[in-house]
Amino acid sequence: MISNSDKILVAGATGGVGQLVVAKLLAKDLSIQALTRNRSKAESMFEGRVEIVEGDIRYPNTLLEATNGINYIICCTGTTAFPSLRWDFASLFQPANSPEAVDGEGVKNLLAAAPQDLKRFVFVSSCGVLRKDELPYNILNAFGVLDAKLMGEKAIIASGLPYTIIRPGRLIDGPYTSYDLNTLLRAKTDGKKAVKIKLGDDLNGEASRVDVANVCVESLFYDTTVNKAFSIANEGERPALTNWSQLFTTM
């Protein structure tokens, strides 16, 4: 069981899901180390409440300090599914920040740097990774984002480390880029829809970034999520209180 003495590394901590994961971990008084490419951005966002380490999963030599003494890793890194300025085109055919570089090779680099006694590696993947040749996922995968996510998943499973793979539907709500930690801590699911979780890759629809962050954090408290890959979406009427134990037991 995770405890306050455990240290959690959040990769992609300033991204749309990552910043919410950090906020949820803070709300539980857990010890956090934020891995970021941009220290000043992270310092502004998290107001000195988390330990910040500068690194980039695309470059293995930047990860050794970040993973030293870490007990849990939550990997929320990613880039756009289609070519954009975020791809950072080093050359026409080898963008430096492509899905393959981040979600494929980058995840492999993070795994290689992870301590051998790591208690859990949580990875935010995507619905459709096992259906990437079917509509509408073949369109989403036109530039290889699902291929890259699946590459990362396979590397995680092959690593022998305990893992939890989360496959959200189309992300909604946020990202909350106000750089206001109080805003992050108050973030709610705009759609007010219930969380649905299912083993495998069978769900469709939308998934709130807030609830994806919730699942990343809550899964650390349940052994039923160890070495499991499951999809998440929001649908139906939301109960007053989400019963995570029941969701993780019956998925």
PDB file of C-alpha atoms in Angstrom, residues 14-17 19-20 41 44-45 173-181 183-184 209:
ATOM      1  CA  THR A  14       2.909  20.338 -16.503  1.00  0.00           C
ATOM      2  CA  GLY A  15       0.754  18.747 -19.226  1.00  0.00           C
ATOM      3  CA  GLY A  16      -3.029  18.605 -19.378  1.00  0.00           C
ATOM      4  CA  VAL A  17      -3.353  15.397 -17.345  1.00  0.00           C
ATOM      5  CA  GLN A  19      -0.777  18.886 -13.724  1.00  0.00           C
ATOM      6  CA  LEU A  20      -4.073  17.435 -12.471  1.00  0.00           C
ATOM      7  CA  LYS A  41       6.961  26.692 -15.810  1.00  0.00           C
ATOM      8  CA  SER A  44       5.221  28.832 -11.327  1.00  0.00           C
ATOM      9  CA  MET A  45       2.471  26.232 -11.582  1.00  0.00           C
ATOM     10  CA  ASP A 173     -12.160  19.144 -19.556  1.00  0.00           C
ATOM     11  CA  GLY A 174      -9.093  21.336 -19.460  1.00  0.00           C
ATOM     12  CA  PRO A 175      -6.227  21.370 -19.783  1.00  0.00           C
ATOM     13  CA  TYR A 176      -6.263  23.803 -16.891  1.00  0.00           C
ATOM     14  CA  THR A 177      -3.419  26.046 -17.964  1.00  0.00           C
ATOM     15  CA  SER A 178      -4.092  28.925 -15.558  1.00  0.00           C
ATOM     16  CA  TYR A 179      -0.943  27.989 -13.591  1.00  0.00           C
ATOM     17  CA  ASP A 180      -3.069  28.423 -10.475  1.00  0.00           C
ATOM     18  CA  LEU A 181      -2.699  25.478  -8.109  1.00  0.00           C
ATOM     19  CA  THR A 183      -7.767  26.073  -9.662  1.00  0.00           C
ATOM     20  CA  LEU A 184      -6.272  22.625 -10.209  1.00  0.00           C
ATOM     21  CA  ARG A 209      -8.895  14.744 -17.837  1.00  0.00           C
TER      22      ARG A 209
END
